[in-house]
């Protein structure tokens, strides 16, 4: 039962009463998203934050979501339970994979489970807001005079309860990374008399010598500094305000022959090395600084998470659970997001396993992704050598799409409706995406000098588009407004209304975005908005995120759910059609209600109904594609490179087209450095001096290629208007939305905008 949970009205919102959760999920429109649009300066994190408690719980014995800890790209990954109860704890559920030796943390003389009571537990935080060095605090008072020496004239006292502080991270030293060593430090944030107990949950008797806990085979399962004592097959340390106790837990046991030496000093050295390693990785890509620290922390941590989830050269969907594997669509989304942030060498190596991946019954679906990945990679890098090196792989997929349009009406043979639904259909997604893949491949081949093949695939794509549009026209259901576009072409798929009323409708909602992104409908046509408008008007969205569920498919997460990661194409299309406010609903809805607080962990699916006032269920976190979804959104709020003339070649660059208006409040700065685009790197630094009637934008345009059209926009706060713009002595035209055409400018320059406040 949802009950009538009343959404808490956020500060600085309009005074209208917000819909309850029950009202929000019953509505065919996105009531909370619409309310966000009515707020001053539009959607915000603060508006969405108080509507629901955050994702927190998982279907595992440890209940609280795990935080994956790993060196970059490593195959051995540990999990820290987010309430601080332990490392590599057993899940007890078929959805989760157990790894390493479970190590449990207890506090106080009564050895109470760390994090056992939520009301005494803090939210986990990350060092500097984004580094994978996790701190968790837990309040647990030590009994006063517990040793029994109680004076007969005892006076009532109010001792300060102990607050235990745990800090954990994975070592990045190559000598340790392959064993997935997690370093942990305990200290007191408050109080004076703390006790920490560590249980190493290996079968059989354990031995403790020289600070090492070993199993019967002599393998090292844990290492402790000199503050720990061993008793009752447990390690225990006393803490005072000025002391700490450290340990190291290898996820893969360390052979005694490795001679790993651990001391209190080791912890600090490894912590510094960990922070340095991750900063170096972040420095390789685009840098973004916005006026919102939470946004800045999010993009950094999400990139770090995805490097933690990469397994060698395979970008896995998750880690430590049933999704700890490669998937074509979701893996491509995660990899492409990293490409958009400048990790081009990583995209190059990640593409190979994505090309080699196959799953029976989805071959045409997969082929489209593989070719589109290559096309996007080429336009950003102009790496003709990679196109040549990968030719055996892309040629195989191109021929698959070219030579197998053998179904009735010229479509591909039937495939699975989607990965989870085996029902065979003539799927719109595979066919629309297949057309786009062939068309875009032809443009790439023309650029690298393969003119004959380019011409062949261009001709095939031109004919195939007509075939697909005919099939859509003959399959669309017009009894709804807007018309319903089915996944199953010529399959008599009825309109799903409301969309999530049954399971198949939920799957339609989360996969139909592949057709949106294909661009199969001509730009500016009525048809191009049929799918997104249907989602918006028939129950497909909540807080800008795609909904899923259905009364007959409630699983353990509840009947009403969101699947944020599959909204990438909906949001990017919203931005292509230049609807920034609509995109910002999705952006802030995801940031506030798709992620955990502070740690930015997401999952494939998340319940809307809370378990309690502390959180909601979500399924098998973390999730690399969900991380990629947010990264793609943020990048596209700031920098967009588009093929708007529909020829397969990007020609338009749009800068700062969808930034939140509050980001240009007086005194604020937006900075984008080394943003990769299809034309080369672009940088911009915008400083708002509204009180002086000016906003300045320092811009450095791409040098490799000049876009046919380059546009710059200033989205100033409500009540303000951009009146004019100048570069040196040159006056630029400004439209009503604060947009100016800077196509005639080159290199580095400063645009000075004059702004006025409405009277």
XYZ file of C-alpha atoms in Angstrom:
759
model
C 0.000 0.000 0.000
C 1.277 3.438 -0.909
C -0.918 5.221 1.553
C -1.173 8.967 1.103
C 2.391 9.972 1.848
C 2.402 13.746 1.573
C 5.404 15.088 -0.235
C 7.244 17.581 1.931
C 7.091 21.017 0.372
C 10.664 22.112 -0.317
C 11.911 25.514 0.721
C 11.715 28.319 -1.850
C 8.878 26.723 -3.791
C 5.538 28.052 -4.878
C 2.905 27.835 -2.180
C 0.649 25.312 -3.952
C 0.253 22.016 -2.120
C 2.265 19.282 -3.775
C 0.650 16.019 -4.910
C 1.010 12.987 -2.677
C 2.967 9.982 -3.874
C -0.319 8.165 -4.427
C -1.552 11.010 -6.620
C 1.748 11.226 -8.485
C 1.841 7.547 -9.472
C -1.859 7.488 -10.382
C -1.492 10.397 -12.783
C -0.809 10.005 -16.488
C 1.250 13.193 -16.417
C 4.384 13.865 -14.391
C 2.795 15.887 -11.588
C 6.006 16.423 -9.643
C 7.909 17.304 -12.809
C 5.242 19.832 -13.741
C 5.411 21.324 -10.245
C 9.180 21.667 -10.604
C 8.702 23.646 -13.802
C 6.559 26.162 -11.924
C 9.290 26.967 -9.387
C 11.298 30.196 -9.559
C 14.109 29.611 -12.088
C 12.688 26.186 -12.868
C 13.619 22.688 -11.633
C 16.198 22.298 -8.880
C 17.771 19.661 -6.673
C 16.235 21.276 -3.606
C 12.736 20.892 -5.028
C 13.036 17.161 -5.686
C 15.160 16.269 -2.652
C 12.346 16.382 -0.079
C 9.683 14.625 -2.123
C 10.862 11.134 -1.123
C 13.579 9.563 0.992
C 16.524 8.423 -1.162
C 17.399 4.957 -2.455
C 19.046 3.034 0.380
C 17.992 -0.606 0.726
C 18.730 -3.717 -1.350
C 17.441 -7.304 -1.382
C 20.368 -8.739 0.558
C 20.981 -9.808 4.122
C 23.117 -6.718 4.625
C 20.073 -4.607 3.614
C 21.989 -1.354 3.114
C 23.371 -0.740 -0.361
C 26.986 -1.747 -1.025
C 29.674 0.664 -2.190
C 32.043 -0.936 -4.696
C 35.723 -0.312 -3.967
C 38.292 -1.147 -6.627
C 41.425 0.071 -8.330
C 40.784 1.432 -11.851
C 39.820 -1.279 -14.368
C 40.636 -4.047 -11.894
C 38.923 -7.424 -12.006
C 38.870 -7.909 -8.216
C 36.312 -5.694 -6.515
C 35.300 -5.360 -2.888
C 32.097 -4.087 -1.362
C 31.776 -1.884 1.684
C 28.286 -1.976 3.154
C 27.038 1.599 3.318
C 25.986 1.439 6.969
C 29.541 0.470 7.912
C 28.622 -3.026 9.075
C 31.438 -4.671 7.155
C 33.386 -5.495 4.035
C 32.446 -8.286 1.603
C 29.514 -9.397 3.755
C 27.410 -12.279 2.468
C 24.220 -11.306 0.665
C 22.211 -14.512 1.026
C 20.274 -13.735 -2.163
C 20.583 -15.282 -5.613
C 20.831 -11.793 -7.116
C 24.179 -11.187 -5.452
C 27.605 -12.765 -5.857
C 29.733 -13.304 -2.792
C 33.400 -12.461 -3.018
C 36.259 -12.460 -0.570
C 36.120 -13.173 3.140
C 33.327 -11.417 5.045
C 34.664 -9.019 7.669
C 32.164 -7.624 10.179
C 32.607 -4.483 12.277
C 31.245 -4.076 15.816
C 31.515 -1.227 18.314
C 31.353 -0.741 22.063
C 32.044 -3.204 24.880
C 28.769 -4.910 23.945
C 30.043 -5.462 20.381
C 27.004 -3.934 18.720
C 26.897 -4.119 14.926
C 28.252 -0.915 13.390
C 25.318 0.801 11.687
C 22.777 -1.514 13.290
C 20.312 1.282 14.118
C 19.584 3.718 11.330
C 18.673 6.655 13.568
C 22.227 6.601 14.944
C 23.837 6.352 11.520
C 25.138 9.156 9.323
C 24.948 9.185 5.542
C 28.226 7.987 4.025
C 30.412 10.779 2.683
C 33.317 10.838 0.230
C 36.668 12.519 0.748
C 36.576 15.963 -0.877
C 33.029 15.105 -1.930
C 33.992 12.772 -4.777
C 37.035 10.562 -4.081
C 36.307 6.847 -3.422
C 37.475 7.192 0.166
C 34.324 6.587 2.183
C 33.595 7.873 5.677
C 30.699 6.563 7.783
C 29.844 7.627 11.336
C 27.838 5.714 13.896
C 26.767 6.770 17.379
C 26.960 4.121 20.087
C 27.543 5.110 23.690
C 29.845 3.081 25.903
C 28.231 2.253 29.275
C 29.377 4.619 32.023
C 31.468 2.909 34.735
C 30.816 -0.428 33.104
C 33.670 -2.011 35.043
C 31.442 -2.066 38.132
C 33.294 0.433 40.339
C 30.264 2.579 41.121
C 30.551 5.018 44.086
C 27.827 4.788 46.730
C 27.277 8.549 46.493
C 26.939 8.432 42.722
C 25.865 11.640 41.001
C 23.937 11.694 37.761
C 26.171 12.513 34.798
C 25.565 12.983 31.116
C 28.551 11.472 29.312
C 29.088 12.351 25.682
C 28.185 9.275 23.609
C 30.848 7.825 21.354
C 30.568 8.510 17.651
C 32.693 6.052 15.736
C 34.241 7.106 12.461
C 35.079 4.532 9.796
C 37.064 5.382 6.673
C 37.641 2.864 3.866
C 39.152 2.814 0.395
C 40.645 0.356 -2.088
C 44.373 0.424 -2.664
C 45.450 1.486 -6.140
C 49.049 0.258 -5.934
C 49.398 -2.374 -8.701
C 51.058 -4.688 -6.194
C 47.847 -4.675 -4.123
C 45.127 -4.012 -6.679
C 44.911 -7.582 -7.975
C 44.037 -8.697 -4.445
C 41.413 -5.976 -3.994
C 42.914 -4.750 -0.722
C 40.595 -2.464 1.264
C 42.188 -0.223 3.876
C 40.087 0.863 6.856
C 40.686 3.212 9.755
C 38.592 3.547 12.912
C 38.669 6.612 15.138
C 36.385 8.600 17.411
C 34.620 11.684 16.114
C 33.167 12.165 19.601
C 33.526 10.538 23.004
C 36.515 9.249 24.899
C 36.252 5.490 25.367
C 35.683 3.471 22.224
C 36.085 -0.189 21.404
C 36.070 -1.663 17.904
C 35.797 -5.384 17.240
C 36.480 -7.046 13.888
C 35.220 -10.519 12.978
C 36.894 -12.315 10.087
C 34.293 -14.757 8.824
C 36.411 -17.511 7.329
C 35.551 -21.177 7.930
C 37.869 -23.124 10.180
C 40.231 -21.871 12.866
C 42.128 -18.652 12.259
C 45.650 -17.817 13.324
C 46.873 -14.407 14.424
C 50.572 -13.592 14.357
C 52.574 -10.449 13.591
C 49.338 -8.576 12.934
C 48.166 -11.002 10.238
C 45.081 -13.196 10.359
C 45.636 -16.327 8.291
C 43.466 -19.284 7.369
C 44.312 -22.982 7.483
C 46.192 -22.680 4.178
C 48.332 -19.856 5.529
C 46.722 -17.206 3.322
C 46.454 -13.700 4.762
C 42.818 -12.685 5.253
C 43.366 -9.452 7.187
C 46.238 -7.320 8.482
C 46.126 -5.171 11.624
C 48.353 -2.475 13.071
C 49.786 -2.789 16.593
C 46.748 -1.307 18.354
C 44.759 -4.498 17.866
C 44.636 -7.484 20.185
C 43.360 -10.958 19.307
C 40.899 -12.719 21.591
C 37.940 -15.053 21.098
C 38.885 -15.349 17.407
C 38.304 -11.616 16.996
C 40.485 -8.517 16.728
C 39.738 -5.709 19.150
C 41.129 -2.191 19.584
C 40.500 0.539 22.128
C 40.071 4.085 20.882
C 40.626 7.410 22.603
C 40.157 10.889 21.115
C 43.729 11.021 19.794
C 44.161 7.468 18.573
C 43.076 5.370 15.619
C 43.241 1.731 14.599
C 43.825 0.567 11.034
C 43.501 -2.670 9.121
C 43.750 -4.012 5.583
C 41.371 -6.589 4.114
C 42.367 -8.345 0.865
C 39.330 -9.440 -1.133
C 41.503 -12.081 -2.734
C 43.635 -13.613 0.055
C 47.330 -12.772 -0.030
C 49.759 -15.709 -0.009
C 52.159 -15.623 2.910
C 54.986 -15.664 0.389
C 53.939 -12.196 -0.790
C 55.299 -10.792 2.491
C 52.860 -7.878 2.688
C 53.843 -5.671 5.616
C 51.171 -3.467 7.151
C 51.687 -0.752 9.757
C 49.790 2.315 10.909
C 51.928 4.367 8.505
C 50.897 2.157 5.587
C 47.346 3.438 5.787
C 48.299 7.071 5.252
C 50.667 6.223 2.414
C 48.071 4.144 0.591
C 45.375 6.775 1.134
C 47.548 9.429 -0.451
C 48.362 7.122 -3.366
C 44.671 6.331 -3.872
C 43.680 9.999 -4.008
C 46.545 10.783 -6.375
C 45.672 7.933 -8.750
C 42.052 9.020 -9.094
C 42.901 12.691 -9.525
C 45.238 11.730 -12.353
C 42.438 9.861 -14.105
C 40.032 12.784 -13.719
C 42.662 15.167 -15.111
C 42.674 13.233 -18.391
C 39.136 14.279 -19.323
C 36.926 17.335 -19.576
C 36.757 19.565 -16.520
C 33.487 21.170 -15.440
C 32.895 23.614 -12.603
C 29.359 24.752 -11.888
C 28.001 26.862 -9.017
C 26.576 23.662 -7.473
C 29.196 21.645 -5.539
C 26.864 18.650 -5.561
C 26.872 18.598 -9.353
C 30.664 18.954 -9.460
C 31.078 16.102 -6.988
C 28.577 13.933 -8.854
C 30.288 13.952 -12.243
C 33.677 13.250 -10.725
C 32.433 10.385 -8.584
C 30.429 8.869 -11.452
C 33.474 8.779 -13.706
C 35.424 7.181 -10.875
C 32.657 4.633 -10.306
C 32.678 3.630 -13.947
C 36.431 3.097 -13.910
C 35.851 0.967 -10.802
C 33.190 -1.039 -12.650
C 35.315 -1.618 -15.751
C 36.611 -5.177 -15.661
C 39.829 -5.173 -17.673
C 38.585 -3.854 -21.030
C 34.931 -4.717 -20.415
C 32.577 -2.072 -19.078
C 30.363 -4.139 -16.820
C 26.820 -3.111 -15.954
C 27.443 -3.557 -12.223
C 29.683 -5.498 -9.830
C 29.122 -8.158 -7.202
C 25.669 -9.139 -8.432
C 23.821 -10.702 -11.352
C 24.624 -7.672 -13.516
C 28.383 -8.136 -13.155
C 28.751 -8.668 -16.891
C 28.746 -6.903 -20.233
C 25.549 -5.881 -22.011
C 25.593 -4.308 -25.462
C 23.118 -1.443 -25.078
C 23.903 -0.524 -21.505
C 27.648 -1.027 -21.935
C 27.593 1.219 -24.989
C 25.807 3.939 -23.046
C 28.398 3.814 -20.270
C 31.298 3.843 -22.735
C 29.856 6.651 -24.859
C 29.424 8.827 -21.782
C 33.104 8.369 -21.013
C 33.914 9.272 -24.613
C 31.847 12.454 -24.257
C 34.000 13.389 -21.262
C 37.228 12.938 -23.192
C 38.294 9.359 -22.436
C 38.947 8.513 -26.061
C 41.698 5.942 -25.507
C 39.442 4.138 -23.070
C 36.586 4.144 -25.572
C 38.917 2.626 -28.148
C 39.720 -0.368 -25.933
C 36.158 -0.727 -24.615
C 34.757 -0.938 -28.151
C 36.485 -4.244 -28.881
C 34.578 -6.350 -26.297
C 31.400 -4.503 -27.287
C 31.988 -5.492 -30.926
C 32.683 -9.093 -29.911
C 29.659 -9.375 -27.615
C 26.659 -11.328 -28.830
C 23.405 -12.588 -27.402
C 21.170 -14.894 -29.357
C 17.936 -13.349 -30.507
C 19.219 -9.762 -30.425
C 21.778 -9.776 -33.235
C 20.253 -6.909 -35.247
C 19.633 -4.853 -32.133
C 23.284 -5.291 -31.154
C 24.645 -4.557 -34.627
C 23.128 -1.093 -34.574
C 24.872 -0.194 -31.327
C 28.218 -1.483 -32.541
C 28.190 0.608 -35.695
C 26.858 3.715 -33.958
C 29.614 3.432 -31.336
C 32.200 3.408 -34.108
C 30.632 6.403 -35.843
C 30.522 8.502 -32.688
C 34.100 7.542 -31.862
C 35.291 8.485 -35.337
C 33.677 11.933 -35.443
C 35.128 12.849 -32.073
C 38.633 11.473 -32.693
C 38.944 11.360 -36.518
C 40.871 8.154 -35.871
C 40.860 6.642 -39.359
C 43.399 4.039 -38.262
C 40.904 2.633 -35.755
C 38.259 2.341 -38.465
C 40.734 0.337 -40.520
C 41.853 -1.838 -37.593
C 38.277 -2.615 -36.605
C 37.104 -3.283 -40.159
C 36.658 -7.060 -39.766
C 34.365 -6.371 -36.833
C 32.280 -3.511 -38.234
C 32.069 -5.066 -41.685
C 30.496 -8.186 -40.201
C 27.785 -6.106 -38.518
C 27.205 -3.878 -41.532
C 26.678 -6.915 -43.731
C 24.321 -8.366 -41.156
C 22.139 -5.270 -41.447
C 22.538 -4.985 -45.211
C 21.943 -8.583 -46.246
C 19.276 -9.748 -43.808
C 16.325 -7.465 -44.483
C 14.447 -10.608 -45.415
C 11.317 -10.339 -43.329
C 7.944 -9.467 -44.820
C 7.776 -5.839 -45.920
C 11.575 -5.610 -46.140
C 12.338 -5.580 -42.407
C 14.785 -7.653 -40.392
C 13.573 -11.079 -39.250
C 11.795 -11.227 -35.930
C 13.861 -10.716 -32.780
C 13.118 -10.705 -29.074
C 10.871 -7.820 -28.010
C 13.780 -6.900 -25.723
C 16.394 -8.622 -23.598
C 13.934 -9.636 -20.877
C 10.951 -10.356 -23.150
C 11.495 -13.319 -25.462
C 8.363 -12.728 -27.557
C 9.545 -12.544 -31.214
C 8.470 -9.395 -33.061
C 9.472 -7.238 -35.996
C 10.974 -4.698 -33.660
C 10.908 -1.027 -34.515
C 14.043 -0.445 -32.463
C 16.303 -2.821 -34.377
C 15.021 -1.578 -37.727
C 15.105 2.154 -36.992
C 18.488 1.882 -35.311
C 19.755 -0.344 -38.108
C 18.866 2.320 -40.667
C 20.673 4.988 -38.634
C 23.733 2.779 -38.179
C 24.090 2.155 -41.917
C 23.511 5.813 -42.781
C 26.085 7.020 -40.229
C 28.584 4.343 -41.239
C 28.358 5.502 -44.848
C 29.292 9.042 -43.798
C 32.297 7.775 -41.828
C 33.483 5.606 -44.712
C 33.256 8.556 -47.076
C 35.459 10.571 -44.721
C 38.152 7.877 -44.532
C 38.279 7.386 -48.295
C 36.220 4.201 -48.712
C 34.023 5.756 -51.379
C 32.583 2.604 -52.947
C 31.415 1.141 -49.650
C 30.231 4.549 -48.491
C 28.063 4.943 -51.561
C 26.703 1.414 -51.220
C 25.649 1.802 -47.600
C 24.250 5.274 -48.237
C 22.000 3.851 -50.945
C 20.937 0.930 -48.752
C 20.157 3.293 -45.880
C 18.131 5.632 -48.085
C 15.933 2.787 -49.299
C 15.677 1.168 -45.885
C 14.476 4.353 -44.211
C 11.488 4.446 -46.530
C 10.744 0.818 -45.696
C 10.879 1.429 -41.955
C 8.739 4.573 -42.143
C 6.154 2.673 -44.189
C 6.079 -0.091 -41.582
C 5.635 2.437 -38.793
C 2.885 4.227 -40.675
C 1.007 0.958 -41.162
C 1.479 -0.128 -37.530
C 0.891 3.054 -35.552
C -2.282 3.155 -33.440
C -4.213 6.370 -34.008
C -6.992 5.907 -31.482
C -4.886 7.707 -28.874
C -3.559 11.244 -28.589
C -0.801 11.410 -29.625
C -0.754 8.268 -31.780
C 0.880 5.240 -30.173
C 4.024 3.931 -31.874
C 4.434 0.205 -31.067
C 7.648 -1.735 -30.693
C 6.078 -4.688 -32.521
C 5.616 -3.617 -36.139
C 2.759 -5.403 -37.909
C 2.160 -7.103 -34.565
C -1.127 -5.585 -33.420
C 0.482 -4.259 -30.221
C -2.233 -2.227 -28.466
C -1.584 1.179 -26.919
C -0.312 0.893 -23.366
C -2.490 3.283 -21.409
C -1.512 3.926 -18.742
C 1.900 2.813 -19.915
C 2.916 0.918 -16.782
C -0.402 -0.793 -16.202
C 1.068 -4.101 -17.398
C 4.587 -5.476 -17.674
C 4.878 -5.185 -21.460
C 4.013 -1.492 -21.235
C 6.879 -0.925 -18.833
C 9.284 -2.529 -21.267
C 7.878 -0.485 -24.137
C 8.611 2.613 -22.071
C 12.226 1.807 -21.296
C 13.259 0.604 -24.770
C 11.311 2.870 -27.130
C 13.989 5.511 -26.637
C 16.172 3.634 -29.102
C 13.721 4.628 -31.818
C 13.622 8.224 -30.571
C 17.416 8.415 -30.829
C 17.481 6.881 -34.299
C 16.015 10.036 -35.801
C 13.936 7.893 -38.125
C 11.241 10.587 -38.197
C 12.203 13.747 -40.102
C 13.209 16.672 -37.880
C 10.366 19.122 -37.394
C 7.694 16.622 -38.388
C 4.655 15.918 -36.265
C 5.766 12.298 -35.992
C 9.084 13.071 -34.293
C 7.301 13.994 -31.039
C 4.757 11.164 -31.024
C 6.816 8.903 -28.771
C 8.074 11.442 -26.193
C 4.682 13.126 -25.978
C 3.012 9.759 -25.474
C 5.399 9.033 -22.611
C 4.703 12.433 -21.080
C 0.920 12.176 -21.362
C 0.254 8.507 -20.593
C 2.160 7.747 -17.396
C 5.685 7.193 -18.664
C 7.527 9.664 -16.439
C 7.986 10.578 -12.792
C 10.310 13.452 -11.887
C 11.538 13.297 -15.460
C 12.648 9.655 -15.088
C 11.196 6.714 -16.985
C 8.658 4.703 -15.043
C 8.287 0.933 -14.905
C 6.284 -1.586 -12.949
C 2.776 -2.908 -13.284
C 0.357 -4.532 -10.879
C 1.210 -8.029 -12.114
C 4.946 -7.390 -11.996
C 5.681 -5.843 -8.637
C 8.685 -8.046 -7.744
C 10.195 -7.033 -4.406
C 10.736 -3.376 -5.273
C 7.059 -2.521 -5.416
C 4.513 -1.883 -8.119
C 5.684 1.629 -9.003
C 9.290 2.066 -10.030
C 11.646 4.247 -12.002
C 14.397 3.072 -14.354
C 16.418 6.276 -14.800
C 19.223 4.954 -16.995
C 16.940 4.228 -19.944
C 15.952 7.897 -20.139
C 19.176 8.998 -21.828
C 17.710 9.145 -25.326
C 14.509 10.816 -24.159
C 16.535 13.589 -22.501
C 19.041 14.038 -25.323
C 16.188 14.288 -27.803
C 14.514 16.848 -25.541
C 17.725 18.873 -25.721
C 18.020 18.426 -29.484
C 14.525 19.880 -29.815
C 15.723 22.719 -27.556
C 13.537 22.212 -24.496
C 16.010 22.950 -21.681
C 13.438 23.110 -18.897
C 12.110 19.672 -19.739
C 15.640 18.270 -19.699
C 16.354 19.911 -16.340
C 13.408 18.083 -14.777
C 15.129 14.816 -15.690
C 18.558 16.096 -14.632
C 17.554 17.195 -11.149
C 15.035 14.399 -10.661
C 17.865 11.930 -11.264
C 20.333 13.776 -9.043
C 17.903 14.013 -6.128
C 15.922 10.770 -6.357
C 17.865 8.430 -8.642
C 21.063 8.479 -6.578
C 21.951 7.810 -2.974
C 22.839 10.853 -0.914
C 26.489 11.951 -1.080
C 27.807 8.743 -2.680
C 25.879 8.988 -5.999
C 25.053 5.288 -6.311
C 22.251 4.308 -8.685
C 20.728 1.060 -9.896
C 18.757 -0.245 -12.832
C 15.434 0.036 -11.041
C 14.271 1.859 -7.955
C 10.993 1.702 -6.072
C 9.016 4.902 -5.658
C 7.307 3.765 -2.459
C 9.575 4.155 0.600
C 10.382 1.237 2.880
C 10.490 3.688 5.775
C 11.273 7.345 6.293
C 14.937 6.619 5.603
C 14.887 5.129 2.159
C 13.601 3.111 -0.762
C 14.557 -0.186 -2.355
C 16.693 -0.261 -5.472
C 17.932 -3.208 -7.479
C 21.547 -4.390 -7.756
C 23.485 -1.144 -7.474
C 25.781 0.355 -8.646
C 25.108 0.788 -12.348
C 27.518 2.027 -15.012
C 24.820 2.936 -17.546
C 22.914 4.961 -14.952
C 26.131 6.817 -14.218
C 26.565 7.357 -17.941
C 23.023 8.722 -18.160
C 23.784 11.530 -15.727
C 27.173 12.249 -17.307
C 25.555 12.486 -20.745
C 22.881 14.841 -19.461
C 25.321 17.183 -17.735
C 27.661 17.335 -20.699
C 24.737 18.119 -22.986
C 23.418 20.904 -20.772
C 26.769 22.561 -21.427
C 28.016 21.383 -24.834
C 26.059 19.876 -27.725
C 27.332 18.758 -31.128
C 24.570 17.768 -33.496
C 23.854 16.536 -36.981
C 20.792 18.723 -37.489
C 20.679 18.524 -41.285
C 20.286 14.738 -41.175
C 23.212 13.701 -43.376
C 25.195 11.669 -40.839
C 27.835 14.373 -40.345
C 27.792 16.704 -37.318
C 27.695 20.368 -38.326
C 26.245 22.293 -35.354
C 27.870 23.250 -32.050
C 25.696 24.664 -29.269
C 27.243 26.024 -26.072
C 25.534 26.466 -22.687
C 22.153 25.858 -24.276
C 20.408 24.299 -21.286
C 22.147 25.419 -18.099
C 19.974 26.036 -15.026
C 19.124 29.723 -14.777
C 20.380 29.980 -11.197
C 23.876 29.091 -12.394
C 24.123 32.688 -13.640
C 23.012 34.384 -10.451
C 25.142 37.395 -9.624
C 28.736 36.428 -8.856
C 28.481 32.870 -10.199
C 30.825 31.210 -12.677
C 30.377 28.323 -15.116
C 33.531 26.768 -16.518
C 34.025 24.047 -19.115
C 37.564 23.084 -20.077
C 38.688 20.804 -22.906
C 35.227 19.537 -23.793
C 35.611 17.103 -26.700
C 33.272 17.532 -29.646
C 33.009 16.295 -33.211
C 34.963 19.409 -34.230
C 37.708 19.364 -31.601
C 37.987 20.623 -28.041
C 36.008 23.631 -26.842
C 36.343 25.613 -23.625
C 34.190 28.324 -22.066
C 34.231 30.354 -18.868
C 31.176 32.457 -18.053
C 31.145 34.986 -15.218
C 27.951 36.639 -14.054
C 28.027 40.221 -12.818
C 24.323 40.912 -12.877
C 24.726 43.707 -10.328
C 26.914 45.471 -12.895
C 24.605 44.646 -15.790
C 27.071 42.317 -17.478
C 27.852 38.666 -18.095
C 31.115 37.794 -19.843
C 31.912 34.587 -21.714
C 35.482 33.631 -22.547
C 35.273 31.063 -25.343
C 37.887 28.979 -27.116
C 36.407 27.295 -30.171
C 37.597 24.034 -31.757
C 40.650 24.369 -33.968
C 40.445 21.069 -35.861
C 37.287 21.895 -37.764
C 34.991 24.909 -37.877
C 31.337 23.905 -37.368
C 28.920 25.170 -39.969
C 26.965 26.770 -37.133
C 28.096 27.679 -33.615
C 25.619 29.127 -31.128
C 26.151 30.461 -27.606
C 23.335 31.011 -25.125
C 23.088 32.718 -21.750
C 20.210 31.480 -19.607
C 20.024 34.267 -17.057
C 17.797 34.116 -13.943
C 14.107 34.878 -14.215
C 13.461 38.598 -14.218
C 16.581 39.297 -16.264
C 17.034 39.666 -19.999
C 20.053 39.696 -22.290
C 19.899 42.947 -24.249
C 23.059 42.950 -26.349
C 26.386 41.236 -26.959
C 29.755 42.367 -28.235
C 33.090 40.847 -29.182
C 35.544 43.714 -29.212
C 33.877 46.351 -31.367
C 31.648 43.825 -33.159
C 27.996 43.746 -32.118
C 26.254 40.365 -32.171
C 22.548 39.744 -32.595
C 20.677 38.257 -29.623
C 17.371 36.407 -29.764
C 14.688 36.399 -27.075
C 16.218 33.335 -25.396
C 19.669 34.886 -24.985
C 21.200 33.080 -27.963
C 23.806 34.546 -30.286
C 25.382 33.137 -33.427
C 29.184 33.078 -33.128
C 29.797 31.060 -36.294
C 31.960 33.796 -37.777
C 34.388 33.817 -34.859
C 37.468 31.678 -34.453
C 39.978 30.763 -31.784
C 39.795 32.441 -28.389
C 37.669 35.513 -27.680
C 35.441 37.145 -25.055
C 31.765 37.941 -25.542
C 30.381 40.647 -23.265
C 26.635 40.479 -22.726
C 24.671 43.421 -21.397
C 21.777 42.338 -19.193
C 18.863 44.194 -17.644
C 16.391 43.389 -14.923
C 12.731 43.630 -15.827
C 10.912 46.446 -14.082
